[in-house]
């Protein structure tokens, strides 16, 4: 199994075609294109994200984890728009022909993610070129016509909510780059492992889709950090927001790290790679929204309010505005 | 204009958002995802292809030509299935932030191709990473439900047709790599320029879509070379084929090159990057098919016949079978 795959046909037939089987229109990936019938009465929500070695994952990461992350970050966008994941196209670029064992693990990771998110491979492309391994996915979701949620519907007075907890992935990435931080942050081995896992295995809340659709006035996923992504949502909605930093939900491990190194709040609010949903809720439906979220098993936290200022303010427990050093990921900086 | 772009937002707003304007559901590329309403009664035909510097184009190629090629090779798959191009997602990976002038030319090349092929940018992703510049496109076409053409419908007795002429792109690539071939092949400057242009600026026959749909029993585009692609079509259809090499259509420049170097027929039949349509036609509709093709201004040539042998034979003018040294592009060889 340490032998390398010798043809694109073999790679597709053996490892990728089984992932496409549930959709007959993919023709076993043996044609130039998939032929898919969109369900009548639905819009398509389409999003593209690429992950590359050295940028979004490390060369020695497990192939199954790389596959999971590549698909999860795309599904995250679809979920945040209130759409059900449907199918995805995947372009794989290898610096050299992959080994069978690597490819088997990669396909297993995709199969896991497919079954977690209810999505099926519909086609793609593989090639070999110099440069990092990269996985580019275009995910397509379905949503009843006109019912998807954008970034632009937030109104002054809306409550601001996030799912899950934030910052674990950004802290996991720091730990990954500097293992000595575990001691500095006084983390147990289990704490450290939980943060590291969050970087590699984002869990966008698939069960949340109907709740997004029923309640959100605006919604997006948090991929570039709460501060930057909230800024985008406010810009598109023509509003501002005030976040109470102490209300931002943290995992137990992230909480312990912050207890030992309080400036880490900057990484939590600005680090990115969270893949949770950031959404705004009209105040008169907030109680019902919280209940509906509980019913589908998704934790939501009210972290602040939308206002008419056109500014994003993040306030500490004394009401002072936090100045973030790291205000989100920017590829071209 | 030799200054570099400093943010992803600027790149999107200034150069890419105008390309998405015709589709309101793209929300100006300012949301996480496009929301598109597929026309009722239609299937979607979805195809993904990536092009990368050093594999599909050269670093010093004009940005507008790179853009054209990246979109044309994807549209080619959609056309060959009998579908009308609709929209595309594009992931751009830059080794360093691009200059404004480069990006302006790239966007102009996309705009040209969009208008030639009737397709609109719907969304995508940009990032920066080590490695070659790459452009990964997922193109989506629409076709009346159940009417797209696959590789698998060819039957013994069908005539085998190709559009346009073959081999010019493969010869152009050889010239590009070794300019001295121009003398060896006794080409005029205009001949050489025409071959070079064919490598960079493929012209999949967009007007051919309704003819494919009305007449083809099987169809695909020629991207990996006639020999290899015909092999795939025959395999999926469970048939064989016999091609008369002397009937394979050549451009005037390619004809002159072959007159001076007859073994170049191997590059013509096996070189790839043609982006013409290979299709099979029931013999009793062949005359009508040729007429319909003429009506839409697309040249078609009958190059052989489908048979029950399950083998692809390419015969020379004396009926001897040609053995091809280069039987098509394989990424992992």
XYZ file of C-alpha atoms in Angstrom:
666
model
C 0.000 0.000 0.000
C 3.039 2.289 0.005
C 3.040 2.002 -3.766
C 1.998 5.035 -5.726
C -1.088 5.338 -7.846
C -0.033 5.157 -11.482
C -3.003 6.550 -13.352
C -5.745 9.099 -12.927
C -8.247 6.457 -14.048
C -7.220 4.125 -11.229
C -7.439 6.916 -8.660
C -10.940 7.838 -9.782
C -12.270 4.309 -10.206
C -10.920 2.949 -6.948
C -11.132 5.842 -4.511
C -13.479 8.528 -5.812
C -16.203 6.755 -7.783
C -17.553 4.994 -4.637
C -18.080 8.449 -3.083
C -20.281 9.463 -6.023
C -22.397 6.305 -6.101
C -25.463 7.710 -4.286
C -26.075 10.158 -7.162
C -26.860 8.216 -10.351
C -26.346 11.340 -12.498
C -22.631 11.282 -11.687
C -22.344 8.296 -14.051
C -19.725 6.688 -11.801
C -17.408 9.651 -12.555
C -16.752 8.008 -15.909
C -18.137 10.832 -18.031
C -16.929 14.406 -18.616
C -19.606 15.900 -16.432
C -22.311 15.059 -13.947
C -25.940 15.421 -14.990
C -28.036 16.359 -11.991
C -31.714 17.221 -11.682
C -32.227 19.994 -9.139
C -35.386 19.524 -7.080
C -38.219 21.733 -8.386
C -39.077 24.680 -6.165
C -35.571 25.040 -4.773
C -32.723 27.496 -5.224
C -29.122 26.370 -5.312
C -26.613 27.818 -2.869
C -23.108 27.506 -4.327
C -19.817 28.128 -2.566
C -16.161 27.436 -3.387
C -13.242 27.120 -0.986
C -9.761 25.755 -1.484
C -7.503 24.356 1.210
C -3.761 23.950 0.647
C -0.898 22.368 2.510
C 1.036 25.004 4.422
C -1.923 27.397 4.493
C -4.922 25.458 5.795
C -3.276 22.234 6.959
C 0.182 20.771 7.502
C 2.018 18.300 5.274
C 2.044 15.630 7.977
C -1.637 15.890 8.832
C -3.609 12.706 8.508
C -5.124 12.395 5.026
C -8.547 11.643 6.504
C -8.430 14.882 8.520
C -7.382 16.932 5.488
C -10.317 15.506 3.550
C -12.727 16.210 6.395
C -11.554 19.798 6.715
C -11.693 20.472 2.972
C -15.310 19.364 2.804
C -16.404 20.796 6.181
C -15.235 24.348 5.400
C -17.358 24.301 2.251
C -20.400 22.752 3.878
C -20.091 25.445 6.546
C -20.970 28.167 4.013
C -23.958 26.219 2.723
C -25.311 25.605 6.245
C -24.917 29.241 7.244
C -27.106 30.271 4.299
C -29.886 27.962 5.505
C -29.395 25.413 2.713
C -29.182 21.627 2.874
C -25.908 20.266 1.436
C -26.552 18.400 -1.839
C -23.401 17.669 -3.862
C -19.832 18.850 -4.415
C -17.192 19.036 -7.106
C -13.586 18.492 -6.020
C -10.313 19.374 -7.761
C -7.252 17.640 -6.318
C -3.707 18.798 -7.135
C -0.874 16.542 -6.110
C 2.818 17.459 -6.109
C 3.481 13.774 -6.857
C 1.250 10.777 -7.478
C -0.237 9.814 -4.088
C 0.339 6.483 -2.378
C -2.561 4.055 -2.219
C -2.600 4.175 1.593
C -2.759 7.968 1.622
C -5.541 8.038 -0.944
C -7.523 5.358 0.895
C -7.378 7.421 4.101
C -8.308 10.586 2.208
C -11.335 8.861 0.660
C -12.350 7.496 4.073
C -12.243 11.026 5.516
C -14.449 12.255 2.697
C -16.862 9.375 3.226
C -17.119 10.298 6.930
C -17.776 13.940 6.128
C -20.274 13.028 3.398
C -22.264 10.976 5.832
C -22.057 13.606 8.595
C -23.240 16.388 6.293
C -25.512 14.540 3.865
C -23.578 15.513 0.759
C -22.298 13.460 -2.201
C -19.335 13.835 -4.550
C -20.614 14.742 -8.026
C -17.386 15.124 -9.989
C -14.094 16.919 -10.258
C -10.581 16.871 -11.559
C -7.188 15.546 -10.490
C -3.787 16.649 -11.677
C -0.144 16.683 -10.732
C 1.913 19.843 -10.517
C 4.692 21.381 -8.476
C 3.552 23.185 -5.341
C 1.530 22.182 -2.316
C -1.166 19.537 -2.193
C -4.445 21.369 -2.622
C -8.106 20.479 -2.473
C -10.586 22.863 -4.091
C -14.238 22.146 -3.456
C -17.400 23.709 -4.830
C -20.327 22.746 -2.627
C -23.923 23.039 -3.753
C -26.853 23.152 -1.369
C -30.592 23.361 -1.911
C -33.014 25.728 -0.232
C -36.705 26.437 -0.935
C -36.851 29.212 -3.555
C -36.077 32.630 -2.101
C -35.512 31.300 1.421
C -31.720 31.389 1.735
C -30.257 33.812 4.249
C -27.729 36.480 3.247
C -25.371 38.769 5.143
C -27.488 41.811 4.431
C -30.691 41.499 6.461
C -29.543 42.505 9.966
C -31.446 45.392 11.567
C -30.680 47.659 14.501
C -32.077 46.018 17.625
C -31.495 42.439 16.418
C -29.725 40.143 18.867
C -26.401 38.692 17.760
C -25.885 34.955 18.250
C -23.151 32.396 17.571
C -23.338 28.615 17.595
C -20.949 26.392 19.546
C -17.832 28.057 20.945
C -15.132 30.178 19.358
C -11.351 30.322 19.296
C -10.490 26.667 19.923
C -9.243 26.249 16.371
C -7.068 29.380 16.465
C -5.573 28.273 19.788
C -5.078 24.776 18.364
C -3.125 26.251 15.473
C -0.864 28.187 17.883
C -0.267 25.028 19.910
C 0.503 23.182 16.723
C 3.178 25.731 15.841
C 4.627 25.950 19.356
C 4.108 22.923 21.608
C 5.647 24.773 24.592
C 2.455 26.836 24.825
C 0.793 23.842 26.444
C 2.885 24.482 29.554
C 2.521 28.259 29.331
C -1.244 27.876 29.162
C -1.235 25.174 31.898
C -3.247 22.790 29.762
C -3.778 19.119 30.421
C -2.953 16.709 27.629
C -6.676 16.318 26.962
C -7.130 20.099 26.744
C -4.313 20.368 24.235
C -5.659 17.478 22.186
C -9.111 19.030 22.092
C -7.757 22.343 20.782
C -5.581 20.617 18.173
C -8.557 18.570 16.975
C -10.674 21.671 16.524
C -8.189 23.085 14.017
C -8.288 19.953 11.900
C -11.831 18.783 12.307
C -14.312 21.645 12.166
C -17.893 20.639 12.921
C -20.280 23.016 11.191
C -23.698 22.471 12.823
C -25.621 20.628 10.123
C -28.704 20.179 12.332
C -29.004 23.959 12.501
C -30.120 24.493 8.873
C -33.900 24.692 9.463
C -33.382 26.991 12.453
C -31.241 29.386 10.386
C -33.941 29.482 7.747
C -36.767 30.000 10.220
C -35.212 32.710 12.373
C -32.102 34.437 10.993
C -32.397 37.971 9.628
C -28.756 37.672 8.477
C -26.315 34.813 8.735
C -22.809 33.728 7.739
C -20.206 31.271 8.895
C -17.210 32.387 10.937
C -14.144 31.466 8.924
C -11.924 34.566 9.136
C -12.560 35.330 12.813
C -15.569 36.803 14.617
C -14.324 40.395 14.437
C -13.694 40.432 10.699
C -16.725 38.373 9.736
C -19.060 40.443 11.909
C -17.603 43.507 10.193
C -18.579 42.034 6.819
C -22.091 41.199 7.981
C -22.573 44.716 9.376
C -21.214 46.338 6.199
C -23.591 44.388 3.971
C -26.515 45.116 6.292
C -25.624 48.803 6.738
C -25.583 48.460 10.531
C -23.161 48.249 13.453
C -22.811 45.878 16.395
C -21.659 45.740 19.961
C -20.267 42.453 21.242
C -19.777 41.727 24.944
C -16.450 39.873 24.897
C -17.123 38.078 28.157
C -20.216 36.484 26.662
C -18.332 34.946 23.745
C -18.614 31.187 24.332
C -15.367 29.301 24.915
C -14.617 25.612 25.223
C -13.325 24.464 28.624
C -9.809 24.121 27.195
C -9.877 27.565 25.581
C -11.175 29.040 28.838
C -8.224 27.545 30.754
C -5.755 28.924 28.189
C -7.285 32.405 28.506
C -7.164 32.211 32.295
C -3.371 31.931 31.983
C -2.889 34.310 29.077
C -5.696 36.843 28.838
C -4.421 38.594 25.659
C -5.344 35.359 23.875
C -8.826 36.895 23.600
C -7.417 38.522 20.444
C -6.822 35.099 18.901
C -10.271 33.934 19.971
C -12.065 36.893 18.421
C -9.811 37.326 15.417
C -8.165 34.006 14.700
C -10.645 32.358 12.390
C -11.214 28.771 11.298
C -14.166 28.454 13.683
C -16.813 27.310 11.172
C -19.611 28.182 13.539
C -22.633 30.235 12.472
C -22.908 33.954 13.241
C -26.481 35.145 12.947
C -28.838 37.955 13.848
C -32.299 37.398 15.293
C -35.196 39.828 15.654
C -35.568 40.460 19.405
C -39.209 39.331 19.551
C -38.310 35.868 18.169
C -35.126 35.378 20.224
C -36.712 33.206 22.929
C -38.371 30.974 20.342
C -35.074 30.796 18.402
C -33.167 29.640 21.484
C -35.751 26.952 22.092
C -35.683 25.762 18.465
C -31.877 25.573 18.613
C -32.045 23.499 21.785
C -34.543 21.185 20.076
C -32.018 20.380 17.319
C -29.156 20.037 19.800
C -27.223 23.156 18.799
C -25.860 25.467 21.508
C -26.402 29.137 20.745
C -25.151 32.136 22.718
C -26.350 35.725 22.650
C -23.123 37.757 22.415
C -24.443 41.230 21.707
C -26.695 43.446 19.686
C -26.969 45.054 16.281
C -27.187 48.870 16.343
C -27.297 51.725 13.884
C -23.697 52.922 14.418
C -22.116 51.198 11.408
C -19.213 50.274 13.706
C -18.285 46.968 15.304
C -17.339 47.403 18.955
C -16.120 44.599 21.168
C -16.359 45.568 24.827
C -14.698 43.992 27.840
C -16.441 43.359 31.161
C -15.898 46.979 32.222
C -17.410 48.286 29.018
C -14.031 49.334 27.561
C -13.577 48.753 23.843
C -11.041 46.053 22.959
C -8.488 46.832 20.272
C -7.688 43.654 18.370
C -4.190 43.195 17.078
C -5.215 40.370 14.796
C -8.462 41.249 13.104
C -8.824 38.200 10.893
C -7.122 36.341 8.141
C -6.108 38.262 5.010
C -4.433 36.263 2.235
C -2.761 39.188 0.499
C -1.285 40.974 3.514
C -0.612 49.714 -12.386
C 2.507 47.694 -11.546
C 1.467 47.959 -7.919
C 0.216 44.800 -6.265
C -3.277 44.211 -5.028
C -3.254 44.456 -1.246
C -6.482 42.773 -0.210
C -8.755 39.996 -1.320
C -11.707 42.370 -0.924
C -10.171 44.830 -3.397
C -9.440 42.061 -5.902
C -13.017 40.810 -5.737
C -14.730 44.190 -5.730
C -12.688 45.716 -8.523
C -11.981 42.838 -10.893
C -14.334 39.941 -10.229
C -17.642 41.437 -9.075
C -18.260 43.099 -12.479
C -18.035 39.631 -14.084
C -20.837 38.382 -11.819
C -23.173 41.340 -12.344
C -25.507 39.691 -14.879
C -26.629 37.152 -12.250
C -28.414 38.969 -9.393
C -28.200 35.869 -7.176
C -24.420 36.298 -6.961
C -25.060 39.265 -4.630
C -22.090 41.120 -6.105
C -19.784 38.370 -4.746
C -20.207 40.027 -1.351
C -21.839 37.050 0.352
C -20.511 33.593 1.273
C -22.373 31.895 -1.531
C -24.377 32.534 -4.653
C -28.104 31.819 -4.606
C -29.232 30.746 -8.052
C -32.603 29.557 -9.321
C -32.166 26.786 -11.871
C -34.698 27.001 -14.703
C -37.559 24.519 -14.155
C -37.522 21.526 -16.498
C -33.764 21.506 -16.900
C -30.923 19.314 -15.694
C -27.593 20.766 -14.654
C -24.399 19.574 -16.323
C -21.456 20.181 -13.985
C -17.779 19.893 -14.803
C -14.547 20.898 -13.053
C -11.136 21.501 -14.595
C -8.054 23.179 -13.209
C -5.296 24.804 -15.222
C -1.896 25.554 -13.699
C 1.199 27.408 -14.755
C 3.798 24.973 -16.045
C 1.201 22.325 -16.878
C -1.507 24.010 -18.957
C 0.091 27.368 -19.682
C 3.426 29.145 -19.306
C 4.359 31.741 -16.700
C 4.877 34.427 -19.338
C 1.587 33.842 -21.132
C -0.675 36.825 -21.384
C -3.082 36.972 -18.423
C -6.051 37.422 -20.767
C -5.117 34.227 -22.641
C -4.721 32.252 -19.405
C -8.186 33.377 -18.341
C -9.679 32.500 -21.718
C -8.134 29.028 -21.673
C -9.208 28.296 -18.089
C -12.819 29.085 -18.898
C -12.844 27.591 -22.421
C -11.610 24.150 -21.314
C -14.488 23.965 -18.834
C -17.118 25.250 -21.233
C -15.871 22.619 -23.694
C -17.139 19.806 -21.450
C -20.529 21.457 -21.032
C -20.946 21.983 -24.793
C -19.968 18.407 -25.603
C -22.757 17.159 -23.336
C -25.324 19.213 -25.264
C -25.820 21.767 -22.477
C -25.906 25.568 -22.635
C -23.276 27.205 -20.394
C -24.917 28.978 -17.429
C -22.516 29.964 -14.646
C -19.136 29.098 -13.152
C -17.289 29.124 -9.842
C -13.597 30.004 -9.941
C -10.823 29.395 -7.388
C -7.652 31.419 -7.980
C -4.378 30.583 -6.249
C -1.589 33.107 -6.515
C 2.038 32.530 -5.508
C 2.140 36.259 -4.683
C -0.439 39.015 -4.706
C -1.045 39.887 -8.372
C -0.348 43.287 -9.895
C -3.313 45.430 -10.857
C -2.326 45.362 -14.534
C -2.119 41.564 -14.561
C -5.466 41.205 -12.830
C -7.128 43.718 -15.159
C -5.945 41.711 -18.187
C -7.067 38.455 -16.566
C -10.534 39.879 -15.902
C -10.720 41.194 -19.481
C -9.912 37.695 -20.804
C -12.673 36.234 -18.649
C -15.109 38.894 -19.837
C -14.275 37.998 -23.471
C -14.797 34.300 -22.826
C -18.005 34.951 -20.866
C -19.459 36.838 -23.766
C -18.275 34.267 -26.346
C -19.766 31.367 -24.399
C -22.773 32.973 -22.701
C -21.659 32.142 -19.170
C -21.395 34.260 -15.998
C -19.155 34.133 -12.945
C -21.212 33.079 -9.922
C -18.595 32.963 -7.164
C -15.338 31.465 -6.016
C -12.319 31.812 -3.833
C -8.905 33.456 -3.976
C -5.846 32.667 -1.914
C -2.107 32.978 -1.852
C 0.227 30.022 -1.478
C 3.561 28.763 -2.700
C 3.462 26.910 -5.996
C 2.237 27.757 -9.456
C -0.557 30.144 -10.329
C -3.644 28.013 -10.760
C -7.216 28.563 -11.886
C -9.806 25.945 -10.947
C -13.203 26.343 -12.541
C -16.460 24.483 -12.036
C -18.766 25.202 -14.956
C -22.500 24.566 -14.822
C -24.671 24.223 -17.897
C -28.385 23.659 -18.358
C -30.038 21.095 -20.594
C -33.708 20.046 -20.884
C -34.292 17.245 -18.365
C -32.848 13.929 -19.495
C -31.504 15.328 -22.760
C -27.767 15.593 -22.061
C -25.476 13.330 -24.067
C -23.086 10.902 -22.399
C -20.099 8.856 -23.550
C -22.042 5.639 -23.393
C -24.602 5.658 -26.212
C -22.479 4.783 -29.255
C -23.628 1.747 -31.258
C -21.906 -0.405 -33.844
C -22.567 1.115 -37.241
C -22.651 4.731 -35.985
C -20.494 7.181 -37.919
C -17.734 8.922 -36.002
C -17.441 12.712 -36.390
C -15.242 15.493 -35.046
C -15.759 19.248 -35.177
C -13.127 21.703 -36.462
C -9.633 20.337 -36.961
C -7.256 18.464 -34.675
C -3.639 18.676 -33.615
C -2.981 22.383 -34.050
C -2.771 22.892 -30.293
C -0.371 19.970 -29.768
C 1.847 21.238 -32.587
C 1.638 24.753 -31.151
C 2.880 23.436 -27.815
C 5.849 21.742 -29.501
C 6.696 24.947 -31.352
C 6.415 26.849 -28.116
C 8.965 24.547 -26.511
C 11.317 24.474 -29.490
C 11.151 27.455 -31.855
C 13.590 25.774 -34.287
C 10.780 23.441 -35.336
C 9.341 26.279 -37.389
C 12.241 25.854 -39.823
C 12.174 22.061 -39.639
C 8.474 22.109 -40.473
C 8.980 24.812 -43.170
C 6.253 26.985 -41.682
C 5.593 30.611 -42.523
C 5.417 33.043 -39.653
C 1.634 33.104 -40.003
C 1.486 29.282 -39.857
C 3.541 29.260 -36.672
C 1.431 32.009 -35.101
C -1.769 30.130 -35.909
C -0.511 26.957 -34.209
C 0.723 28.853 -31.153
C -2.638 30.604 -30.821
C -4.507 27.328 -30.884
C -2.662 26.126 -27.786
C -3.603 29.217 -25.809
C -7.008 30.071 -27.151
C -9.155 26.987 -27.640
C -12.488 27.679 -29.324
C -15.021 25.062 -28.256
C -17.923 25.304 -30.730
C -20.656 26.947 -28.681
C -23.066 27.125 -31.638
C -22.971 23.340 -31.829
C -24.952 22.672 -28.624
C -28.413 22.133 -30.185
C -26.914 19.907 -32.905
C -25.187 17.705 -30.307
C -28.470 17.348 -28.467
C -30.498 16.604 -31.595
C -28.183 14.056 -33.215
C -25.405 12.599 -31.041
C -25.727 9.041 -29.748
C -22.567 9.663 -27.688
C -20.406 12.742 -27.331
C -17.408 14.145 -25.458
C -14.833 16.833 -25.921
C -11.301 15.995 -27.070
C -8.977 17.185 -24.318
C -6.518 14.294 -23.901
C -6.071 13.507 -27.603
C -8.356 11.783 -30.099
C -6.878 8.322 -29.554
C -7.260 8.308 -25.779
C -10.613 10.078 -25.690
C -12.078 7.817 -28.371
C -10.871 4.880 -26.286
C -12.836 6.223 -23.321
C -15.971 6.742 -25.384
C -15.748 3.214 -26.797
C -15.144 1.698 -23.364
C -18.195 3.411 -21.862
C -20.318 2.428 -24.862
C -19.008 -1.166 -25.007
C -17.990 -0.794 -28.649
C -14.899 -0.327 -30.831
C -14.000 2.093 -33.602
C -11.967 2.355 -36.742
C -10.594 5.769 -37.667
C -9.194 6.558 -41.113
C -6.183 8.715 -40.219
C -6.123 10.476 -43.568
C -9.635 11.767 -42.976
C -8.747 13.446 -39.687
C -9.197 17.166 -40.385
C -6.098 19.353 -40.114
C -5.621 23.105 -40.267
C -3.574 24.381 -43.220
C -0.613 25.049 -40.919
C -0.805 21.598 -39.324
C -1.040 20.036 -42.801
C 2.160 21.796 -43.866
C 3.970 20.635 -40.722
C 2.904 17.030 -41.379
C 4.016 17.278 -44.996
C 7.549 17.877 -43.689
C 7.447 15.543 -40.725
C 4.924 12.758 -41.216
C 5.462 11.096 -37.780
C 3.800 14.216 -36.343
C 0.533 12.386 -36.976
C 1.180 10.865 -33.549
C 1.034 14.317 -31.951
C -2.091 15.164 -33.914
C -3.955 12.038 -32.843
C -2.546 11.794 -29.352
C -1.455 15.267 -28.284
C -4.599 16.633 -26.728
C -5.774 20.154 -25.874
C -8.013 20.220 -28.970
C -11.318 21.083 -27.266
C -13.298 19.994 -30.277
C -16.295 17.659 -30.021
C -16.018 13.936 -30.783
C -19.423 12.423 -31.430
C -21.187 9.418 -32.882
C -24.169 9.672 -35.197
C -26.635 6.981 -36.281
C -25.949 6.348 -39.991
C -29.489 7.145 -41.109
C -29.307 10.647 -39.594
C -25.773 11.444 -40.739
C -26.747 13.499 -43.801
C -29.228 15.545 -41.787
C -26.615 16.011 -39.051
C -24.061 17.356 -41.534
C -26.624 19.805 -42.839
C -27.634 20.968 -39.340
C -23.958 21.488 -38.483
C -23.467 23.571 -41.610
C -26.514 25.646 -40.658
C -24.896 26.637 -37.343
C -21.529 27.272 -38.987
C -19.661 24.337 -37.455
C -17.422 22.186 -39.669
C -17.806 18.465 -39.019
C -15.809 15.617 -40.542
C -16.655 11.933 -40.753
C -13.438 10.212 -39.618
C -14.579 6.615 -39.243
C -17.083 4.183 -37.852
C -18.107 2.540 -34.617
C -17.949 -1.268 -34.664
C -18.442 -4.166 -32.273
C -14.731 -5.030 -31.829
C -14.182 -3.176 -28.522
C -10.874 -1.971 -29.970
C -9.859 1.403 -31.330
C -7.935 1.097 -34.605
C -6.446 4.013 -36.452
C -5.605 3.051 -40.026
C -3.337 4.794 -42.527
C -4.178 5.290 -46.213
C -3.031 1.745 -47.021
C -5.236 0.283 -44.310
C -2.298 -0.465 -41.988
C -2.899 0.122 -38.312
C -0.949 3.055 -36.827
C 0.866 2.474 -33.536
C 0.846 5.693 -31.545
C 3.830 6.448 -29.381
C 1.982 9.169 -27.501
C -1.506 8.002 -26.717
C -2.718 10.994 -24.744
C -2.018 12.962 -21.641
C -1.674 11.136 -18.328
C -0.998 13.237 -15.234
C 0.429 10.456 -13.095
C 2.789 8.823 -15.576
